[in-house]
Amino acid sequence: MSDPLALLGESLRRDDHDRYVSSMFAAPDRRADLWVLYAFNLELAQIRPQVREPLAGMIRLQWWRDVIAGTRAGEASRHPVAGPLVQLIGRCQLPLTEFQRIIDARERDLDAIPFADRQAWVDYGRDSAGTLASLACRVLGAGCDAAPDLGAAWALTGLLRSVPFHVGQNWLTLPRDALQAAGLDAETVLAAQADKARLVGVVKNLADETRQFMDRARRAKVDRRALPALLPAVAARAYLARIASLGGDVFDSRSFRPRPMPLRLAWASMMGRL
């Protein structure tokens, strides 16, 4: 496989599978554009696990800021993601401020305990995956007022599902106020000394809140052209249902299976409903 854009698609199929499957419901001439956008997001998401010190992560985020601002044109042209991204921004006239918002949100990834409260948690979801969903809608030639909230629901679902993995990386992505309400503190959770039943209860409550948050967003009218950008919300709904069926126990390996079938996404696309 020598096509650079096809290689981006392959990396998404491996590392961001649900967005990749969703992109396949876009018109063939738009899929690669979505892959470029999602590959940019994947580059940012992979910074935290790839660096040992926050400063190194900040340097890499600044590099992406410079790319978006156009001050690293030479380097960007040789980069497998930055080069196509700069071209996509120009061709689709995508607002640079939206990319800067995503990068700024990703700074929180470098904090061990990034969210003081639920509002900060939701804001992170909106600013990262929510902004990405809005950009994806623009790439598809559509607008969607619900995109920031639907994208946020996808991000928050991912944070909940990944709690065991993140804690193993000394990264706690649950809001402090939710933990405190359950009589837990973040440091105890990171030290793997927290009462599991209480921690699972926190996840369950946040999953319920996320589902309600997403259900409100799903009531909005959606332009059919935007559906491929919003289909990850269908997968999020399935994942949240799985978490609920396990009482919030994301430490149970069953919380990661089954992966929502493409048929589920195909049905949502055909019916025009999320």
Backbone as CSV, one residue per row, in Angstrom:
resi,resn,N_x,N_y,N_z,CA_x,CA_y,CA_z,C_x,C_y,C_z
1,MET,0.867,-1.183,0.000,0.000,0.000,0.000,0.903,1.233,0.000
2,SER,0.961,1.939,-1.154,1.888,3.053,-1.287,1.188,4.407,-1.262
3,ASP,-0.126,4.460,-1.427,-0.866,5.706,-1.397,-0.796,6.283,0.017
4,PRO,-0.214,7.485,0.189,-0.070,8.053,1.542,-1.402,8.199,2.273
5,LEU,-2.458,8.587,1.555,-3.750,8.752,2.209,-4.350,7.407,2.592
6,ALA,-4.114,6.401,1.766,-4.581,5.057,2.120,-3.867,4.561,3.370
7,LEU,-2.606,4.940,3.516,-1.861,4.568,4.724,-2.466,5.217,5.967
8,LEU,-2.946,6.463,5.814,-3.617,7.110,6.935,-4.887,6.347,7.292
9,GLY,-5.622,5.924,6.268,-6.823,5.140,6.516,-6.515,3.851,7.239
10,GLU,-5.425,3.215,6.864,-5.040,1.960,7.508,-4.666,2.191,8.969
11,SER,-3.989,3.296,9.260,-3.627,3.581,10.651,-4.876,3.845,11.487
12,LEU,-5.873,4.484,10.894,-7.127,4.718,11.608,-7.885,3.421,11.816
13,ARG,-7.882,2.566,10.818,-8.562,1.275,10.953,-8.003,0.512,12.148
14,ARG,-6.711,0.674,12.381,-6.047,-0.028,13.477,-6.226,0.693,14.820
15,ASP,-6.090,2.015,14.830,-5.994,2.745,16.097,-7.207,3.616,16.444
16,ASP,-8.098,3.829,15.492,-9.318,4.618,15.746,-10.440,3.993,14.932
17,HIS,-10.709,2.730,15.243,-11.517,1.881,14.372,-12.933,2.411,14.171
18,ASP,-13.566,2.881,15.212,-14.956,3.319,15.073,-15.078,4.539,14.165
19,ARG,-14.150,5.471,14.280,-14.185,6.610,13.363,-13.888,6.144,11.937
20,TYR,-12.982,5.190,11.800,-12.672,4.678,10.462,-13.911,4.060,9.826
21,VAL,-14.594,3.183,10.556,-15.795,2.541,10.011,-16.840,3.597,9.673
22,SER,-16.998,4.587,10.538,-17.966,5.654,10.271,-17.615,6.408,8.995
23,SER,-16.334,6.621,8.764,-15.911,7.365,7.569,-16.266,6.642,6.283
24,MET,-16.413,5.329,6.344,-16.718,4.559,5.143,-18.138,4.800,4.647
25,PHE,-18.957,5.470,5.449,-20.307,5.814,5.009,-20.347,7.178,4.333
26,ALA,-19.209,7.846,4.256,-19.111,9.101,3.516,-18.946,8.800,2.032
27,ALA,-19.210,9.792,1.210,-18.987,9.633,-0.232,-17.521,9.287,-0.467
28,PRO,-17.232,8.412,-1.428,-15.844,7.978,-1.648,-14.853,9.125,-1.805
29,ASP,-15.296,10.231,-2.428,-14.364,11.337,-2.644,-14.158,12.195,-1.395
30,ARG,-14.842,11.855,-0.298,-14.692,12.607,0.944,-13.984,11.801,2.031
31,ARG,-13.881,10.513,1.838,-13.338,9.658,2.899,-11.916,10.041,3.275
32,ALA,-11.081,10.232,2.276,-9.681,10.547,2.563,-9.557,11.862,3.327
33,ASP,-10.463,12.811,3.043,-10.437,14.075,3.785,-10.712,13.827,5.270
34,LEU,-11.675,12.952,5.553,-11.949,12.605,6.949,-10.754,11.896,7.571
35,TRP,-10.112,11.039,6.801,-8.948,10.320,7.334,-7.844,11.292,7.743
36,VAL,-7.633,12.324,6.928,-6.607,13.321,7.254,-6.954,14.020,8.568
37,LEU,-8.203,14.419,8.686,-8.651,15.108,9.896,-8.505,14.213,11.125
38,TYR,-8.922,12.976,11.002,-8.854,12.052,12.136,-7.418,11.640,12.443
39,ALA,-6.580,11.596,11.416,-5.167,11.276,11.652,-4.496,12.389,12.457
40,PHE,-4.881,13.631,12.192,-4.390,14.755,13.000,-4.775,14.551,14.462
41,ASN,-6.024,14.203,14.698,-6.479,13.959,16.065,-5.711,12.809,16.707
42,LEU,-5.455,11.769,15.935,-4.720,10.620,16.458,-3.293,11.008,16.825
43,GLU,-2.682,11.856,16.017,-1.332,12.341,16.329,-1.316,13.028,17.698
44,LEU,-2.320,13.848,17.964,-2.380,14.545,19.251,-2.658,13.580,20.394
45,ALA,-3.576,12.640,20.160,-3.947,11.695,21.216,-2.780,10.811,21.625
46,GLN,-1.865,10.572,20.708,-0.750,9.672,20.993,0.427,10.368,21.662
47,ILE,0.344,11.674,21.830,1.467,12.390,22.434,1.685,11.955,23.878
48,ARG,0.634,11.928,24.684,0.824,11.611,26.099,1.495,10.258,26.325
49,PRO,1.017,9.179,25.715,1.685,7.895,25.973,3.089,7.790,25.388
50,GLN,3.453,8.732,24.519,4.756,8.640,23.865,5.833,9.491,24.523
51,VAL,5.456,10.344,25.476,6.455,11.208,26.117,6.574,10.865,27.597
52,ARG,7.755,11.121,28.142,7.991,10.853,29.563,7.751,12.074,30.427
53,GLU,7.933,13.246,29.860,7.797,14.481,30.624,6.782,15.403,29.953
54,PRO,5.973,16.119,30.736,5.000,17.044,30.156,5.624,18.062,29.208
55,LEU,6.848,18.525,29.515,7.489,19.523,28.666,7.663,19.000,27.249
56,ALA,8.035,17.735,27.116,8.193,17.157,25.780,6.860,17.150,25.041
57,GLY,5.793,16.877,25.770,4.471,16.914,25.157,4.086,18.318,24.730
58,MET,4.404,19.309,25.552,4.103,20.697,25.211,4.841,21.131,23.954
59,ILE,6.078,20.660,23.810,6.865,21.004,22.621,6.204,20.430,21.371
60,ARG,5.726,19.203,21.474,5.074,18.584,20.317,3.750,19.270,19.996
61,LEU,3.003,19.664,21.003,1.761,20.394,20.750,2.049,21.748,20.102
62,GLN,3.131,22.405,20.541,3.491,23.686,19.947,3.869,23.508,18.483
63,TRP,4.510,22.397,18.165,4.851,22.130,16.759,3.586,22.097,15.915
64,TRP,2.540,21.464,16.417,1.285,21.417,15.674,0.630,22.793,15.600
65,ARG,0.763,23.589,16.653,0.251,24.963,16.577,0.952,25.722,15.458
66,ASP,2.257,25.547,15.378,3.030,26.239,14.338,2.629,25.756,12.947
67,VAL,2.380,24.467,12.818,1.938,23.922,11.530,0.627,24.577,11.110
68,ILE,-0.314,24.643,12.030,-1.613,25.240,11.727,-1.459,26.716,11.381
69,ALA,-0.558,27.397,12.079,-0.340,28.825,11.834,0.436,29.080,10.550
70,GLY,1.014,28.042,9.969,1.732,28.183,8.707,3.183,28.567,8.840
71,THR,3.757,28.424,10.041,5.148,28.836,10.246,6.135,27.678,10.127
72,ARG,5.647,26.500,9.795,6.534,25.346,9.592,6.199,24.655,8.270
73,ALA,6.042,25.467,7.243,5.587,24.947,5.956,6.512,23.868,5.408
74,GLY,7.816,24.084,5.519,8.756,23.099,4.989,8.655,21.770,5.699
75,GLU,8.659,21.804,7.021,8.546,20.568,7.794,7.198,19.902,7.566
76,ALA,6.148,20.708,7.515,4.804,20.156,7.336,4.677,19.422,6.014
77,SER,5.289,19.964,4.975,5.163,19.348,3.649,5.778,17.959,3.604
78,ARG,6.714,17.676,4.511,7.374,16.366,4.529,6.744,15.407,5.542
79,HIS,5.771,15.897,6.298,5.143,15.077,7.338,3.921,14.361,6.760
80,PRO,3.748,13.074,7.036,2.656,12.312,6.416,1.258,12.770,6.806
81,VAL,1.131,13.458,7.945,-0.183,13.957,8.355,-0.268,15.474,8.183
82,ALA,0.754,16.189,8.609,0.717,17.650,8.562,0.579,18.169,7.130
83,GLY,1.291,17.550,6.186,1.210,18.000,4.798,-0.206,17.930,4.247
84,PRO,-0.830,16.754,4.271,-2.215,16.660,3.803,-3.183,17.529,4.606
85,LEU,-2.902,17.716,5.904,-3.793,18.533,6.728,-3.772,19.987,6.270
86,VAL,-2.597,20.523,6.030,-2.493,21.908,5.562,-3.244,22.073,4.242
87,GLN,-3.115,21.095,3.359,-3.839,21.151,2.083,-5.345,21.106,2.301
88,LEU,-5.785,20.249,3.226,-7.217,20.128,3.511,-7.777,21.429,4.078
89,ILE,-7.037,22.045,4.984,-7.487,23.307,5.581,-7.697,24.360,4.501
90,GLY,-6.748,24.449,3.581,-6.866,25.430,2.515,-7.995,25.120,1.549
91,ARG,-8.120,23.861,1.179,-9.127,23.467,0.184,-10.546,23.611,0.715
92,CYS,-10.751,23.257,1.979,-12.095,23.316,2.574,-12.330,24.588,3.381
93,GLN,-11.321,25.462,3.418,-11.417,26.724,4.155,-11.863,26.484,5.604
94,LEU,-11.169,25.583,6.246,-11.486,25.243,7.629,-10.902,26.298,8.570
95,PRO,-11.634,26.691,9.599,-11.160,27.747,10.509,-9.991,27.283,11.374
96,LEU,-8.919,28.041,11.342,-7.727,27.679,12.106,-7.993,27.674,13.605
97,THR,-8.900,28.540,14.047,-9.183,28.611,15.481,-9.723,27.282,16.023
98,GLU,-10.412,26.523,15.174,-10.949,25.242,15.625,-9.819,24.243,15.892
99,PHE,-8.820,24.268,15.051,-7.671,23.378,15.261,-6.891,23.792,16.507
100,GLN,-6.758,25.099,16.695,-6.069,25.572,17.893,-6.835,25.164,19.153
101,ARG,-8.168,25.165,19.065,-8.972,24.752,20.221,-8.709,23.291,20.568
102,ILE,-8.626,22.453,19.562,-8.347,21.033,19.803,-6.976,20.858,20.450
103,ILE,-5.986,21.564,19.919,-4.628,21.454,20.464,-4.595,21.940,21.911
104,ASP,-5.264,23.062,22.178,-5.304,23.583,23.553,-5.948,22.573,24.498
105,ALA,-7.014,21.932,24.041,-7.680,20.931,24.884,-6.734,19.784,25.207
106,ARG,-5.922,19.415,24.250,-5.021,18.284,24.443,-3.907,18.572,25.449
107,GLU,-3.729,19.832,25.809,-2.770,20.132,26.879,-3.172,19.435,28.175
108,ARG,-4.464,19.260,28.368,-4.936,18.597,29.587,-4.451,17.151,29.662
109,ASP,-4.172,16.559,28.517,-3.682,15.178,28.521,-2.370,15.047,29.286
110,LEU,-1.662,16.139,29.412,-0.343,16.097,30.042,-0.406,16.252,31.559
111,ASP,-1.609,16.504,32.086,-1.804,16.584,33.540,-2.210,15.216,34.070
112,ALA,-1.659,14.816,35.209,-2.003,13.512,35.778,-3.458,13.453,36.216
113,ILE,-3.979,14.573,36.719,-5.374,14.637,37.173,-5.978,15.904,36.562
114,PRO,-6.441,15.837,35.321,-6.757,17.055,34.577,-8.086,17.727,34.882
115,PHE,-9.054,17.025,35.497,-10.401,17.583,35.581,-10.841,17.806,37.030
116,ALA,-10.977,19.069,37.406,-11.390,19.396,38.771,-12.856,19.054,39.005
117,ASP,-13.673,19.201,37.969,-15.105,18.968,38.141,-15.721,18.494,36.830
118,ARG,-17.007,18.181,36.895,-17.710,17.666,35.728,-17.693,18.657,34.574
119,GLN,-17.818,19.954,34.889,-17.851,20.943,33.816,-16.538,20.940,33.033
120,ALA,-15.417,20.846,33.733,-14.121,20.778,33.045,-14.031,19.517,32.199
121,TRP,-14.589,18.439,32.688,-14.608,17.148,31.979,-15.397,17.268,30.682
122,VAL,-16.602,17.843,30.775,-17.446,18.013,29.588,-16.815,19.009,28.618
123,ASP,-16.243,20.090,29.149,-15.597,21.081,28.283,-14.470,20.447,27.481
124,TYR,-13.717,19.564,28.110,-12.648,18.857,27.391,-13.237,18.056,26.237
125,GLY,-14.329,17.359,26.497,-14.961,16.582,25.435,-15.424,17.452,24.287
126,ARG,-16.037,18.588,24.614,-16.511,19.495,23.562,-15.345,20.084,22.773
127,ASP,-14.322,20.538,23.491,-13.217,21.229,22.822,-12.367,20.287,21.982
128,SER,-12.302,19.022,22.363,-11.486,18.063,21.604,-12.338,17.346,20.561
129,ALA,-13.035,16.305,20.953,-13.807,15.517,19.991,-15.011,16.278,19.444
130,GLY,-15.587,17.179,20.243,-16.707,17.967,19.749,-16.299,18.892,18.620
131,THR,-15.177,19.560,18.790,-14.668,20.432,17.726,-14.273,19.611,16.506
132,LEU,-13.685,18.450,16.733,-13.315,17.575,15.621,-14.552,17.169,14.829
133,ALA,-15.638,16.828,15.514,-16.870,16.446,14.826,-17.421,17.607,14.004
134,SER,-17.335,18.813,14.537,-17.799,19.987,13.793,-16.974,20.193,12.530
135,LEU,-15.661,20.023,12.635,-14.798,20.144,11.460,-15.111,19.056,10.445
136,ALA,-15.371,17.846,10.926,-15.704,16.749,10.015,-16.991,17.052,9.261
137,CYS,-17.957,17.655,9.933,-19.195,18.052,9.253,-18.902,19.065,8.150
138,ARG,-18.046,20.019,8.430,-17.686,21.023,7.421,-16.999,20.380,6.233
139,VAL,-16.136,19.419,6.496,-15.464,18.704,5.407,-16.490,18.018,4.511
140,LEU,-17.574,17.559,5.110,-18.628,16.886,4.353,-19.622,17.865,3.741
141,GLY,-19.369,19.149,3.913,-20.235,20.158,3.317,-21.529,20.374,4.060
142,ALA,-21.531,20.079,5.350,-22.754,20.188,6.141,-22.458,20.876,7.462
143,GLY,-23.500,21.385,8.073,-23.387,21.928,9.412,-24.244,21.111,10.355
144,CYS,-23.922,21.141,11.622,-24.729,20.426,12.607,-24.515,21.063,13.967
145,ASP,-25.562,21.693,14.485,-25.448,22.360,15.780,-25.165,21.380,16.909
146,ALA,-25.571,20.118,16.716,-25.391,19.117,17.774,-24.011,18.477,17.749
147,ALA,-23.211,18.770,16.736,-21.909,18.105,16.592,-21.014,18.257,17.824
148,PRO,-20.888,19.453,18.415,-20.009,19.561,19.588,-20.425,18.655,20.743
149,ASP,-21.738,18.540,20.975,-22.196,17.705,22.084,-22.128,16.220,21.741
150,LEU,-22.438,15.863,20.499,-22.339,14.454,20.107,-20.883,14.002,20.130
151,GLY,-19.997,14.875,19.664,-18.576,14.550,19.721,-18.081,14.457,21.150
152,ALA,-18.573,15.354,21.998,-18.181,15.314,23.408,-18.616,14.008,24.053
153,ALA,-19.827,13.558,23.741,-20.319,12.302,24.312,-19.431,11.138,23.909
154,TRP,-18.954,11.167,22.674,-18.030,10.123,22.216,-16.736,10.167,23.025
155,ALA,-16.198,11.361,23.228,-14.946,11.495,23.981,-15.117,11.040,25.424
156,LEU,-16.201,11.448,26.058,-16.415,11.096,27.462,-16.635,9.599,27.624
157,THR,-17.329,8.999,26.667,-17.495,7.543,26.692,-16.138,6.859,26.610
158,GLY,-15.275,7.384,25.745,-13.934,6.817,25.628,-13.139,6.946,26.914
159,LEU,-13.265,8.078,27.587,-12.561,8.259,28.860,-13.050,7.259,29.900
160,LEU,-14.349,7.031,29.938,-14.898,6.078,30.910,-14.440,4.659,30.616
161,ARG,-14.486,4.264,29.366,-14.081,2.908,28.997,-12.603,2.668,29.280
162,SER,-11.820,3.738,29.241,-10.366,3.603,29.349,-9.835,3.823,30.757
163,VAL,-10.713,3.959,31.740,-10.257,4.224,33.111,-9.187,3.233,33.571
164,PRO,-9.371,1.919,33.409,-8.324,0.993,33.882,-6.981,1.219,33.192
165,PHE,-7.019,1.431,31.891,-5.793,1.664,31.128,-5.131,2.971,31.553
166,HIS,-5.936,4.019,31.693,-5.382,5.322,32.059,-4.788,5.313,33.464
167,VAL,-5.467,4.677,34.403,-4.931,4.600,35.765,-3.585,3.889,35.754
168,GLY,-3.459,2.870,34.916,-2.182,2.174,34.781,-1.085,3.065,34.240
169,GLN,-1.472,4.150,33.558,-0.512,5.128,33.040,-0.341,6.322,33.983
170,ASN,-0.867,6.194,35.214,-0.829,7.292,36.185,-1.570,8.519,35.664
171,TRP,-2.720,8.266,35.074,-3.533,9.331,34.489,-4.980,9.089,34.892
172,LEU,-5.572,9.996,35.626,-6.938,9.820,36.102,-7.856,10.794,35.376
173,THR,-8.709,10.274,34.515,-9.548,11.116,33.670,-10.993,11.175,34.149
174,LEU,-11.206,10.931,35.436,-12.514,11.140,36.048,-12.485,12.469,36.802
175,PRO,-13.585,13.215,36.813,-13.580,14.507,37.518,-13.469,14.337,39.029
176,ARG,-12.679,15.210,39.639,-12.451,15.128,41.087,-13.754,15.231,41.883
177,ASP,-14.660,16.112,41.444,-15.867,16.300,42.246,-16.724,15.036,42.282
178,ALA,-16.714,14.264,41.189,-17.468,13.013,41.168,-16.845,11.995,42.119
179,LEU,-15.521,11.981,42.170,-14.832,11.079,43.098,-15.099,11.476,44.545
180,GLN,-15.001,12.769,44.818,-15.200,13.250,46.188,-16.612,12.969,46.680
181,ALA,-17.587,13.058,45.768,-18.973,12.774,46.147,-19.150,11.322,46.572
182,ALA,-18.251,10.453,46.086,-18.305,9.030,46.446,-17.352,8.694,47.583
183,GLY,-16.749,9.719,48.179,-15.825,9.481,49.281,-14.467,8.991,48.834
184,LEU,-14.079,9.322,47.600,-12.784,8.902,47.060,-11.926,10.123,46.786
185,ASP,-10.617,9.924,46.740,-9.729,10.990,46.290,-8.859,10.457,45.161
186,ALA,-8.466,11.371,44.291,-7.762,10.987,43.072,-6.465,10.251,43.362
187,GLU,-5.726,10.701,44.348,-4.430,10.097,44.639,-4.574,8.625,45.050
188,THR,-5.616,8.329,45.810,-5.851,6.945,46.221,-6.196,6.075,45.023
189,VAL,-6.975,6.629,44.099,-7.327,5.876,42.888,-6.076,5.579,42.075
190,LEU,-5.217,6.578,41.905,-3.998,6.375,41.121,-3.058,5.377,41.791
191,ALA,-3.121,5.294,43.100,-2.278,4.340,43.831,-2.895,2.948,43.867
192,ALA,-4.028,2.780,43.165,-4.738,1.492,43.109,-5.161,1.023,44.496
193,GLN,-5.512,1.977,45.352,-5.929,1.651,46.714,-7.378,2.057,46.992
194,ALA,-8.090,2.465,45.954,-9.465,2.922,46.141,-10.421,1.740,46.248
195,ASP,-11.519,1.956,46.953,-12.570,0.948,47.042,-13.185,0.764,45.653
196,LYS,-13.078,-0.440,45.112,-13.515,-0.669,43.736,-15.005,-0.420,43.562
197,ALA,-15.812,-0.834,44.516,-17.258,-0.657,44.393,-17.618,0.821,44.267
198,ARG,-16.944,1.662,45.043,-17.213,3.099,44.955,-16.751,3.663,43.614
199,LEU,-15.585,3.214,43.163,-15.058,3.699,41.892,-15.965,3.287,40.739
200,VAL,-16.420,2.050,40.761,-17.342,1.569,39.732,-18.643,2.375,39.772
201,GLY,-19.075,2.739,40.973,-20.274,3.560,41.103,-20.108,4.928,40.464
202,VAL,-18.917,5.506,40.608,-18.633,6.792,39.968,-18.733,6.655,38.454
203,VAL,-18.138,5.607,37.910,-18.182,5.384,36.464,-19.625,5.211,36.000
204,LYS,-20.401,4.441,36.739,-21.803,4.220,36.359,-22.577,5.525,36.331
205,ASN,-22.404,6.344,37.359,-23.117,7.622,37.404,-22.714,8.529,36.246
206,LEU,-21.424,8.585,35.959,-20.954,9.423,34.854,-21.428,8.878,33.514
207,ALA,-21.487,7.564,33.385,-22.000,6.964,32.153,-23.473,7.312,31.966
208,ASP,-24.243,7.268,33.046,-25.657,7.639,32.966,-25.813,9.103,32.568
209,GLU,-24.993,9.970,33.155,-25.052,11.394,32.818,-24.661,11.621,31.359
210,THR,-23.660,10.893,30.893,-23.216,11.034,29.506,-24.300,10.574,28.543
211,ARG,-24.978,9.480,28.875,-26.059,8.993,28.014,-27.186,10.020,27.936
212,GLN,-27.551,10.602,29.070,-28.605,11.613,29.069,-28.178,12.843,28.273
213,PHE,-26.924,13.223,28.435,-26.352,14.352,27.701,-26.419,14.086,26.195
214,MET,-26.049,12.870,25.788,-26.060,12.517,24.375,-27.482,12.417,23.839
215,ASP,-28.391,11.870,24.625,-29.777,11.739,24.174,-30.393,13.101,23.884
216,ARG,-30.050,14.104,24.674,-30.555,15.453,24.396,-30.007,15.961,23.070
217,ALA,-28.729,15.712,22.817,-28.114,16.171,21.569,-28.691,15.440,20.364
218,ARG,-29.067,14.183,20.539,-29.581,13.383,19.427,-30.938,13.859,18.935
219,ARG,-31.619,14.672,19.716,-32.934,15.164,19.300,-32.831,16.230,18.212
220,ALA,-31.654,16.794,18.051,-31.469,17.844,17.050,-31.590,17.269,15.640
221,LYS,-32.076,18.086,14.729,-32.172,17.677,13.332,-30.774,17.604,12.735
222,VAL,-30.502,16.530,12.012,-29.169,16.307,11.455,-29.243,16.252,9.934
223,ASP,-28.422,17.052,9.287,-28.271,16.995,7.832,-27.682,15.634,7.472
224,ARG,-28.307,14.922,6.546,-27.821,13.588,6.181,-26.360,13.604,5.739
225,ARG,-25.938,14.710,5.136,-24.551,14.786,4.684,-23.581,14.728,5.856
226,ALA,-24.053,15.124,7.042,-23.179,15.155,8.221,-23.116,13.818,8.941
227,LEU,-23.984,12.882,8.591,-24.087,11.636,9.357,-22.764,10.888,9.522
228,PRO,-21.949,10.730,8.467,-20.698,9.982,8.668,-19.786,10.597,9.733
229,ALA,-19.900,11.908,9.933,-19.090,12.573,10.962,-19.648,12.345,12.359
230,LEU,-20.923,11.962,12.437,-21.599,11.845,13.728,-21.890,10.412,14.126
231,LEU,-21.648,9.467,13.232,-21.937,8.068,13.530,-21.186,7.512,14.743
232,PRO,-20.004,8.035,15.111,-19.393,7.534,16.350,-20.319,7.632,17.561
233,ALA,-21.299,8.546,17.515,-22.254,8.636,18.619,-23.078,7.360,18.740
234,VAL,-23.313,6.686,17.612,-24.039,5.415,17.642,-23.207,4.369,18.386
235,ALA,-21.918,4.351,18.090,-21.021,3.435,18.802,-20.962,3.790,20.284
236,ALA,-20.924,5.093,20.588,-20.885,5.520,21.993,-22.120,5.035,22.740
237,ARG,-23.270,5.123,22.090,-24.505,4.667,22.734,-24.419,3.183,23.075
238,ALA,-23.852,2.392,22.154,-23.705,0.956,22.408,-22.723,0.696,23.549
239,TYR,-21.629,1.442,23.585,-20.649,1.265,24.655,-21.233,1.656,26.013
240,LEU,-22.000,2.731,26.038,-22.618,3.156,27.296,-23.629,2.124,27.785
241,ALA,-24.351,1.518,26.845,-25.295,0.464,27.223,-24.554,-0.723,27.822
242,ARG,-23.398,-1.037,27.267,-22.597,-2.140,27.795,-22.101,-1.811,29.204
243,ILE,-21.634,-0.586,29.412,-21.186,-0.178,30.745,-22.337,-0.277,31.741
244,ALA,-23.521,0.170,31.322,-24.685,0.106,32.208,-25.031,-1.333,32.558
245,SER,-24.932,-2.225,31.569,-25.282,-3.629,31.814,-24.328,-4.287,32.805
246,LEU,-23.129,-3.727,32.931,-22.134,-4.254,33.865,-22.102,-3.455,35.165
247,GLY,-23.083,-2.594,35.347,-23.141,-1.802,36.571,-22.017,-0.804,36.701
248,GLY,-21.421,-0.412,35.564,-20.327,0.553,35.583,-18.947,-0.058,35.723
249,ASP,-18.872,-1.388,35.730,-17.579,-2.051,35.960,-16.765,-2.125,34.671
250,VAL,-16.034,-1.053,34.393,-15.191,-1.028,33.198,-13.918,-1.845,33.393
251,PHE,-13.727,-2.373,34.591,-12.595,-3.266,34.831,-12.913,-4.686,34.355
252,ASP,-14.175,-4.933,34.067,-14.612,-6.211,33.514,-14.283,-6.221,32.022
253,SER,-13.563,-7.228,31.561,-13.132,-7.278,30.160,-14.309,-7.264,29.193
254,ARG,-15.488,-7.643,29.656,-16.654,-7.650,28.776,-17.076,-6.245,28.365
255,SER,-16.585,-5.230,29.086,-16.959,-3.860,28.733,-16.385,-3.451,27.386
256,PHE,-15.402,-4.205,26.893,-14.780,-3.872,25.612,-15.293,-4.724,24.461
257,ARG,-16.314,-5.539,24.707,-16.857,-6.316,23.608,-18.362,-6.508,23.815
258,PRO,-19.105,-6.735,22.721,-18.597,-6.754,21.358,-18.450,-5.334,20.822
259,ARG,-17.618,-5.174,19.840,-17.516,-3.887,19.156,-18.805,-3.686,18.353
260,PRO,-19.384,-2.486,18.390,-20.601,-2.266,17.618,-20.410,-2.674,16.157
261,MET,-21.342,-3.454,15.654,-21.216,-3.988,14.300,-21.431,-2.890,13.268
262,PRO,-20.714,-2.975,12.141,-20.947,-2.004,11.069,-22.410,-1.942,10.646
263,LEU,-23.141,-3.064,10.809,-24.555,-3.075,10.448,-25.334,-2.049,11.261
264,ARG,-24.948,-1.877,12.524,-25.615,-0.889,13.383,-25.406,0.519,12.822
265,LEU,-24.181,0.799,12.377,-23.886,2.110,11.801,-24.577,2.269,10.454
266,ALA,-24.621,1.189,9.673,-25.289,1.234,8.373,-26.774,1.540,8.544
267,TRP,-27.394,0.936,9.541,-28.808,1.178,9.798,-29.046,2.639,10.177
268,ALA,-28.199,3.174,11.047,-28.338,4.575,11.447,-28.159,5.497,10.248
269,SER,-27.193,5.172,9.389,-26.950,5.984,8.202,-28.138,5.929,7.252
270,MET,-28.687,4.742,7.061,-29.812,4.568,6.141,-31.067,5.280,6.654
271,MET,-31.295,5.191,7.964,-32.496,5.790,8.544,-32.329,7.284,8.818
272,GLY,-31.074,7.752,8.805,-30.833,9.165,9.071,-31.042,9.551,10.514
273,ARG,-30.880,8.568,11.411,-31.082,8.815,12.838,-29.896,8.270,13.629
274,LEU,-29.511,9.016,14.658,-28.419,8.598,15.521,-28.949,7.913,16.776
